[in-house]
Amino acid sequence: MERILTRNVGKENSTSLAVYEAGGGYQALRKAVKTMTPDAVTDEVKKSGLRGRGGAGFGTGLKWSFMPKEVDPRRPHFLLNNADESEPGTFKDRLLMERDPHLVIEGTLLGAYAIRACVAYIYIRGEYVFGAGVLERALDEARAKGLVGKNILGSGWDCEVWVHRGAGAYICGEETALMSSLEGNRGYPRLKPPFPAQAGVWGCPTTINNVETLANVPFIVERGADWFQSIGKAPRNTGPKLYCLSGHVKRPGVYEAPMGLPMMELIHELGGGMLRPEFPLKAVIPGGSSVPVLRADECEVDLDFDSLAAKGTMLGSAGLMVMDASTCMVAAMERVAHFYHHESCGQCTPCREGCGWLERVLHRIESGRGLAQDLDLLMSVSRNIIGNTICALGDAAAMPCLSFVEKFRDEFRHHIDHKSCLAGTSALQGVC
């Protein structure tokens, strides 16, 4: 497959407007604002089958169609480009923002045009200091060229784009918490309904899309929905996809491939195979740390939304974390639980208290003080978190815990019964 989303990555001065335009950049924006209505852009994206690349996999064109068709001057429309990307194991949006910022900006403008927005924000996580600077400089270039701001390309359409830096809280990647943060408040999630298209940021109609999602839009507008449908697995898993590969592989990194790439092809061909031949594949978390883990015997699966759902897990943000036979699954799950306990905003009791319980029980098992009833306790706490919170952060802690305990129960049981680690890499080695 030709490189699409990453076609400029690796070029000299890839962040400059000159390089971007030399490769056909901003032609899709020109085509849209001069020859297409906002509804026509939305319809083309809807026909392409593009699904959100941030984790939920919701239809992008369908989401745009929820926005009001008429703009009330007292309630302007907003487009928020979610560049928070705080999911452990996920770093694809960072590549786009740092290496091809004009693609991110053009996608943001097209999304804003489709929903009739006059202002768009790129909400970037606080730790991405370099990426925020790259985007700011690219916006200055685009603004000076009449691609951002008043009367874009002489079309009569005005749209300003701003970069907003978050403070580095994981929860602000959740769309309602992102809106609260953007408004200047604490990043607390909100109950839905009302949905953002009805009452979003500052109470106005709002659409939130992920960076990679919007980066696909210029190509759909330029080449058409049929071209996009020809990539991947039509009709529900189409287009190019960026996969983040980390863990025990020889060549970790971001790889572009069609949606539906076989997982083992990503690991062995693009990723170069397992890091150490003496340690075979043991498990993979396929969609960032918040999704259920797969055992090695479950990894013959395509990397798309539906194939992974059929396996009881999720594509999520496509952040694959590969673990070899040396991995202690108790220690790995303890690290995951620590992260979500630390990042819980504390608004909902099941999440605030439950994530703490999970971390404490897992630490007890990992440190050789596990009790016979601890595995049932982990399962019970996890099940009482799932579905009982405002946002999905609690689920993000509980779902991996359930899958780790269910699929590697013998390993957890060995920690409790023998105060030693089956994998032999846990700190418990010194205990026994």
Coordinates of C-alpha atoms in Angstrom, one line a residue:
M1 CA 0.0 0.0 0.0
E2 CA 1.2 3.5 -0.8
R3 CA 2.1 5.7 2.2
I4 CA -0.9 8.0 2.7
L5 CA -1.0 9.4 6.2
T6 CA 2.8 9.2 6.5
R7 CA 3.7 10.3 3.0
N8 CA 5.5 13.4 4.2
V9 CA 7.2 11.8 7.2
G10 CA 10.9 11.5 6.6
K11 CA 11.0 14.3 4.0
E12 CA 13.4 17.2 4.6
N13 CA 11.5 20.2 6.1
S14 CA 8.3 18.1 6.3
T15 CA 6.7 20.5 8.7
S16 CA 6.9 23.5 6.2
L17 CA 4.0 24.8 4.2
A18 CA 6.2 24.7 1.0
V19 CA 6.9 20.9 1.3
Y20 CA 3.2 20.2 2.2
E21 CA 1.9 22.2 -0.8
A22 CA 4.5 20.7 -3.2
G23 CA 2.9 17.3 -2.4
G24 CA -0.6 18.5 -3.2
G25 CA -1.4 19.8 0.3
Y26 CA -4.4 22.1 0.8
Q27 CA -5.9 21.1 -2.6
A28 CA -8.7 19.2 -0.7
L29 CA -9.5 22.3 1.3
R30 CA -9.5 24.4 -1.9
K31 CA -11.8 21.9 -3.6
A32 CA -14.1 21.8 -0.6
V33 CA -14.6 25.5 0.1
K34 CA -14.9 26.3 -3.6
T35 CA -16.9 23.5 -5.1
M36 CA -18.6 21.5 -2.2
T37 CA -21.2 22.4 0.4
P38 CA -20.6 21.4 4.0
D39 CA -23.3 18.7 3.6
A40 CA -21.5 17.3 0.5
V41 CA -18.3 17.0 2.5
T42 CA -20.1 15.3 5.3
D43 CA -21.8 12.9 2.8
E44 CA -18.5 12.0 1.2
V45 CA -16.9 11.2 4.5
K46 CA -20.0 9.2 5.5
K47 CA -19.8 7.2 2.3
S48 CA -16.1 6.5 2.9
G49 CA -16.9 4.5 6.0
L50 CA -14.3 6.5 8.0
R51 CA -14.6 5.5 11.7
G52 CA -13.1 7.5 14.6
R53 CA -9.4 6.6 15.2
G54 CA -9.4 7.7 18.8
G55 CA -10.8 4.5 20.2
A56 CA -14.6 4.4 19.9
G57 CA -14.7 3.7 16.2
F58 CA -17.9 5.7 15.7
G59 CA -18.7 6.8 12.1
T60 CA -17.1 10.2 11.5
G61 CA -19.6 11.4 8.8
L62 CA -22.5 10.2 10.9
K63 CA -21.2 12.2 13.9
W64 CA -20.9 15.3 11.8
S65 CA -24.5 14.9 10.6
F66 CA -25.8 15.3 14.2
M67 CA -24.7 19.0 14.1
P68 CA -27.5 21.6 13.4
K69 CA -27.8 22.6 9.8
E70 CA -28.3 26.2 10.6
V71 CA -26.0 28.3 12.7
D72 CA -27.5 30.5 15.4
P73 CA -25.2 33.5 15.7
R74 CA -25.6 33.3 19.5
R75 CA -24.5 29.7 19.5
P76 CA -21.6 29.2 17.1
H77 CA -20.3 25.8 16.2
F78 CA -17.0 24.5 17.4
L79 CA -14.7 21.7 16.1
L80 CA -12.3 20.2 18.7
N81 CA -9.4 18.2 17.5
N82 CA -8.6 15.8 20.3
A83 CA -4.8 15.6 20.4
D84 CA -4.5 14.7 24.1
E85 CA -3.3 11.1 23.3
S86 CA -2.6 10.0 26.8
E87 CA -3.4 6.3 26.4
P88 CA -0.3 4.2 27.4
G89 CA 1.1 2.5 24.3
T90 CA -0.2 5.1 21.9
F91 CA 1.9 7.6 20.0
K92 CA 0.5 7.8 16.5
D93 CA -1.0 11.3 16.7
R94 CA 2.3 12.6 18.0
L95 CA 4.0 11.5 14.7
L96 CA 1.5 13.4 12.6
M97 CA 1.7 16.6 14.6
E98 CA 5.4 16.6 14.8
R99 CA 6.2 15.5 11.3
D100 CA 3.3 16.7 9.2
P101 CA 1.4 19.5 11.0
H102 CA -0.2 20.9 7.9
L103 CA -2.0 17.6 7.3
V104 CA -3.4 17.9 10.8
I105 CA -4.4 21.6 10.2
E106 CA -6.0 20.8 6.8
G107 CA -8.0 18.0 8.3
T108 CA -9.1 20.2 11.1
L109 CA -10.2 22.9 8.7
L110 CA -12.2 20.4 6.6
G111 CA -13.9 19.1 9.7
A112 CA -14.8 22.6 10.7
Y113 CA -16.1 23.4 7.3
A114 CA -18.3 20.3 7.3
I115 CA -20.0 21.2 10.5
R116 CA -20.2 25.0 9.8
A117 CA -17.8 25.9 12.6
C118 CA -16.0 29.3 12.6
V119 CA -13.5 28.3 15.4
A120 CA -11.5 25.1 15.9
Y121 CA -9.2 24.1 18.7
I122 CA -6.4 21.5 18.6
Y123 CA -6.3 20.3 22.3
I124 CA -2.9 18.9 22.8
R125 CA -1.6 17.1 25.9
G126 CA 0.7 19.1 28.1
E127 CA 3.7 16.8 27.7
Y128 CA 3.7 17.3 23.9
V129 CA 5.7 20.5 24.2
F130 CA 7.6 20.0 20.9
G131 CA 4.5 19.1 18.9
A132 CA 2.6 22.1 20.2
G133 CA 5.4 24.4 19.0
V134 CA 5.5 22.7 15.6
L135 CA 1.7 23.2 15.2
E136 CA 1.9 26.8 16.3
R137 CA 4.6 27.6 13.7
A138 CA 2.6 25.7 11.0
L139 CA -0.5 27.7 11.9
D140 CA 1.4 31.0 11.6
E141 CA 2.4 29.9 8.0
A142 CA -1.1 28.9 7.1
R143 CA -2.6 32.0 8.5
A144 CA -0.2 34.2 6.5
K145 CA -1.1 32.4 3.3
G146 CA -4.9 32.9 3.8
L147 CA -5.5 29.2 4.7
V148 CA -6.7 30.0 8.2
G149 CA -8.7 33.0 9.4
K150 CA -10.9 35.4 7.5
N151 CA -12.3 34.6 4.0
I152 CA -10.3 31.4 3.6
L153 CA -9.1 31.1 0.0
G154 CA -11.5 33.8 -1.0
S155 CA -14.5 31.6 -0.2
G156 CA -16.2 33.9 2.2
W157 CA -15.8 31.3 5.0
D158 CA -14.0 32.4 8.2
C159 CA -12.4 29.9 10.5
E160 CA -9.7 30.4 13.1
V161 CA -7.7 27.5 14.5
W162 CA -6.0 27.6 17.9
V163 CA -3.7 25.3 19.7
H164 CA -4.7 24.7 23.3
R165 CA -2.3 22.9 25.6
G166 CA -3.7 20.7 28.4
A167 CA -2.0 20.2 31.7
G168 CA -1.3 16.5 31.2
A169 CA -4.3 14.7 32.7
Y170 CA -5.3 11.4 31.1
I171 CA -9.0 12.1 31.7
C172 CA -8.9 15.2 29.4
G173 CA -8.8 12.8 26.4
E174 CA -12.4 12.0 27.2
E175 CA -14.5 14.3 25.2
T176 CA -16.6 15.9 27.9
A177 CA -13.7 16.3 30.2
L178 CA -11.8 17.9 27.3
M179 CA -14.6 20.4 26.9
S180 CA -14.6 21.2 30.6
S181 CA -10.8 21.7 30.5
L182 CA -11.0 23.9 27.4
E183 CA -13.6 26.1 29.2
G184 CA -11.1 26.7 32.0
N185 CA -12.6 24.3 34.5
R186 CA -11.3 21.2 36.1
G187 CA -11.3 18.3 33.6
Y188 CA -14.3 16.5 35.0
P189 CA -16.4 14.3 32.6
R190 CA -20.1 15.2 32.1
L191 CA -23.2 13.1 31.9
K192 CA -24.7 12.6 28.4
P193 CA -27.2 13.6 27.2
P194 CA -27.0 16.4 26.3
F195 CA -24.5 15.3 23.7
P196 CA -21.8 17.7 22.4
A197 CA -23.7 18.3 19.1
Q198 CA -26.6 19.6 21.2
A199 CA -24.7 21.4 24.0
G200 CA -20.9 21.2 23.8
V201 CA -18.2 23.6 24.7
W202 CA -19.6 26.8 26.2
G203 CA -23.1 25.3 25.6
C204 CA -22.7 25.5 21.9
P205 CA -22.9 22.7 19.2
T206 CA -19.6 20.9 19.2
T207 CA -17.9 18.0 17.4
I208 CA -14.8 16.3 18.8
N209 CA -12.6 14.2 16.5
N210 CA -9.2 12.6 16.9
V211 CA -6.1 13.8 15.1
E212 CA -5.7 10.7 13.0
T213 CA -9.4 10.7 12.1
L214 CA -9.3 14.2 10.8
A215 CA -5.9 13.5 9.0
N216 CA -7.8 11.1 6.8
V217 CA -10.3 13.7 5.6
P218 CA -8.2 15.6 3.1
F219 CA -7.6 12.4 1.2
I220 CA -11.3 11.4 1.2
V221 CA -12.2 14.8 -0.2
E222 CA -9.5 14.8 -2.8
R223 CA -9.7 11.2 -4.0
G224 CA -13.3 10.3 -3.1
A225 CA -15.2 7.8 -0.9
D226 CA -14.8 4.9 -3.3
W227 CA -11.0 5.2 -3.2
F228 CA -11.1 5.1 0.6
Q229 CA -13.4 2.1 0.6
S230 CA -11.0 0.2 -1.6
I231 CA -8.5 0.2 1.3
G232 CA -9.0 -2.2 4.2
K233 CA -12.1 -4.3 4.8
A234 CA -15.2 -2.7 3.3
P235 CA -17.8 -1.7 4.3
R236 CA -17.1 -1.2 8.1
N237 CA -13.3 -1.2 8.4
T238 CA -11.9 1.0 5.6
G239 CA -9.0 3.2 4.9
P240 CA -5.4 3.4 6.1
K241 CA -4.5 3.0 9.7
L242 CA -1.6 3.9 12.0
Y243 CA -0.6 1.2 14.3
C244 CA 1.7 1.8 17.4
L245 CA 3.9 -1.1 18.2
S246 CA 5.8 -1.4 21.5
G247 CA 7.1 -3.9 23.9
H248 CA 9.2 -7.0 23.2
V249 CA 9.6 -6.6 19.4
K250 CA 12.8 -5.8 17.4
R251 CA 11.5 -2.7 15.7
P252 CA 8.9 -0.8 17.8
G253 CA 7.3 2.3 16.1
V254 CA 4.4 3.6 14.2
Y255 CA 3.4 1.7 11.1
E256 CA 0.9 2.6 8.4
A257 CA -1.0 -0.2 6.8
P258 CA -4.6 -0.9 5.7
M259 CA -7.3 -1.3 8.3
G260 CA -7.5 -5.0 9.1
L261 CA -3.8 -5.8 8.9
P262 CA -3.2 -9.3 10.5
M263 CA -1.7 -8.8 13.9
M264 CA 1.0 -11.4 13.4
E265 CA 2.1 -9.7 10.2
L266 CA 2.5 -6.4 12.1
I267 CA 4.6 -8.1 14.8
H268 CA 6.8 -10.4 12.6
E269 CA 7.1 -8.6 9.3
L270 CA 6.8 -4.8 10.1
G271 CA 8.0 -5.1 13.7
G272 CA 10.9 -7.5 12.9
G273 CA 9.6 -10.3 15.2
M274 CA 10.2 -11.0 18.9
L275 CA 13.0 -9.1 20.6
R276 CA 14.7 -12.3 22.0
P277 CA 14.2 -15.6 20.2
E278 CA 14.4 -17.5 23.4
F279 CA 11.3 -15.8 24.7
P280 CA 8.2 -16.5 22.5
L281 CA 5.1 -14.4 22.3
K282 CA 3.0 -14.6 25.5
A283 CA 0.3 -11.9 25.2
V284 CA -0.7 -8.7 23.4
I285 CA -2.7 -5.7 24.5
P286 CA -4.1 -4.6 21.1
G287 CA -5.6 -1.2 21.7
G288 CA -3.8 0.7 24.4
S289 CA -3.7 -0.3 28.0
S290 CA -7.4 0.1 28.5
V291 CA -8.5 -2.9 26.5
P292 CA -8.6 -6.7 27.4
V293 CA -5.4 -8.6 26.8
L294 CA -5.1 -11.5 24.3
R295 CA -3.1 -14.7 24.9
A296 CA -0.6 -15.8 22.2
D297 CA -3.1 -18.4 20.9
E298 CA -5.7 -15.6 20.3
C299 CA -3.4 -13.4 18.3
E300 CA -4.2 -14.8 14.8
V301 CA -6.6 -11.9 14.3
D302 CA -7.0 -8.9 12.0
L303 CA -6.5 -5.5 13.4
D304 CA -9.9 -3.9 12.9
F305 CA -12.8 -2.8 15.0
D306 CA -15.0 -5.9 14.3
S307 CA -12.4 -8.7 14.3
L308 CA -11.0 -7.7 17.6
A309 CA -14.5 -7.2 19.1
A310 CA -15.3 -10.8 18.1
K311 CA -12.3 -11.8 20.2
G312 CA -13.6 -10.0 23.2
T313 CA -11.3 -7.0 23.0
M314 CA -11.0 -3.7 21.1
L315 CA -8.9 -2.0 18.5
G316 CA -9.1 1.2 20.7
S317 CA -6.3 3.5 19.7
A318 CA -4.3 0.7 18.0
G319 CA -1.5 0.9 20.6
L320 CA -0.2 -2.7 20.6
M321 CA 1.9 -3.7 23.5
V322 CA 3.7 -7.0 22.9
M323 CA 4.7 -9.2 25.9
D324 CA 7.0 -12.2 25.6
A325 CA 7.3 -15.2 27.9
S326 CA 9.5 -13.4 30.4
T327 CA 6.7 -11.0 31.3
C328 CA 5.1 -11.4 34.8
M329 CA 1.4 -10.8 34.1
V330 CA 0.8 -9.9 37.8
A331 CA 3.4 -7.1 37.7
A332 CA 2.2 -5.9 34.3
M333 CA -1.4 -5.6 35.5
E334 CA -0.2 -3.9 38.7
R335 CA 1.4 -1.2 36.5
V336 CA -1.8 -0.7 34.5
A337 CA -3.9 -0.5 37.7
H338 CA -1.4 2.0 39.2
F339 CA -1.8 4.3 36.2
Y340 CA -5.6 4.3 36.2
H341 CA -5.8 4.8 40.0
H342 CA -3.4 7.8 39.6
E343 CA -5.4 9.2 36.7
S344 CA -8.9 8.8 38.1
C345 CA -10.5 12.2 38.5
G346 CA -12.3 11.0 41.6
Q347 CA -15.7 12.2 40.6
C348 CA -17.4 8.8 40.7
T349 CA -17.1 6.5 43.8
P350 CA -16.8 3.2 41.9
C351 CA -13.9 4.5 39.9
R352 CA -12.2 6.5 42.7
E353 CA -12.5 3.7 45.3
G354 CA -12.5 0.8 42.9
C355 CA -9.3 1.7 41.1
G356 CA -7.5 2.0 44.4
W357 CA -8.8 -1.4 45.5
L358 CA -7.5 -3.0 42.3
E359 CA -4.1 -1.5 42.7
R360 CA -3.8 -2.4 46.4
V361 CA -4.9 -6.0 45.9
L362 CA -2.6 -6.4 42.9
H363 CA 0.3 -5.0 44.8
R364 CA -0.4 -7.4 47.7
I365 CA -0.3 -10.3 45.3
E366 CA 2.8 -9.1 43.5
S367 CA 4.7 -8.5 46.7
G368 CA 4.1 -12.0 48.0
R369 CA 1.3 -11.2 50.5
G370 CA -1.7 -12.3 48.4
L371 CA -4.7 -14.0 50.1
A372 CA -6.7 -16.9 48.8
Q373 CA -9.7 -14.8 48.2
D374 CA -7.9 -12.0 46.3
L375 CA -8.7 -13.3 42.8
D376 CA -12.4 -13.3 43.5
L377 CA -12.1 -9.9 45.1
L378 CA -10.4 -8.5 41.9
M379 CA -13.2 -9.9 39.8
S380 CA -15.9 -8.5 42.0
V381 CA -14.4 -5.1 42.2
S382 CA -13.9 -4.9 38.5
R383 CA -17.4 -6.0 37.7
N384 CA -18.8 -3.3 40.1
I385 CA -16.8 -0.6 38.4
I386 CA -17.8 -1.4 34.8
G387 CA -20.8 0.6 33.6
N388 CA -21.2 2.4 36.8
T389 CA -19.3 5.6 36.2
I390 CA -19.9 8.8 34.2
C391 CA -17.0 8.1 31.8
A392 CA -15.1 5.0 30.7
L393 CA -12.0 5.5 32.8
G394 CA -13.2 3.1 35.4
D395 CA -13.9 0.6 32.7
A396 CA -10.4 1.2 31.3
A397 CA -9.0 -0.1 34.6
A398 CA -11.5 -2.9 35.2
M399 CA -11.6 -4.5 31.7
P400 CA -7.9 -5.3 31.5
C401 CA -7.9 -6.6 35.1
L402 CA -10.8 -9.0 34.4
S403 CA -9.0 -10.4 31.3
F404 CA -5.6 -10.7 33.0
V405 CA -7.0 -12.7 35.8
E406 CA -9.3 -14.8 33.6
K407 CA -6.6 -15.7 31.1
F408 CA -3.6 -16.0 33.3
R409 CA -5.3 -17.2 36.5
D410 CA -2.6 -19.9 37.1
E411 CA 0.1 -17.3 37.2
F412 CA -1.8 -15.1 39.7
R413 CA -2.6 -18.3 41.7
H414 CA 1.1 -19.2 41.7
H415 CA 2.0 -15.8 43.2
I416 CA -0.5 -16.3 46.0
D417 CA 0.2 -20.0 46.8
H418 CA 3.9 -20.2 46.3
K419 CA 5.0 -16.5 46.8
S420 CA 7.0 -16.8 43.6
C421 CA 6.7 -15.8 40.0
L422 CA 6.1 -18.3 37.2
A423 CA 7.7 -16.0 34.6
G424 CA 10.7 -15.5 36.9
T425 CA 10.9 -11.8 36.3
S426 CA 8.9 -10.5 39.2
A427 CA 10.4 -8.9 42.3
L428 CA 9.2 -12.1 44.0
Q429 CA 12.2 -13.9 42.6
G430 CA 14.1 -12.6 45.6
V431 CA 11.4 -13.8 48.0
C432 CA 11.5 -17.5 47.1

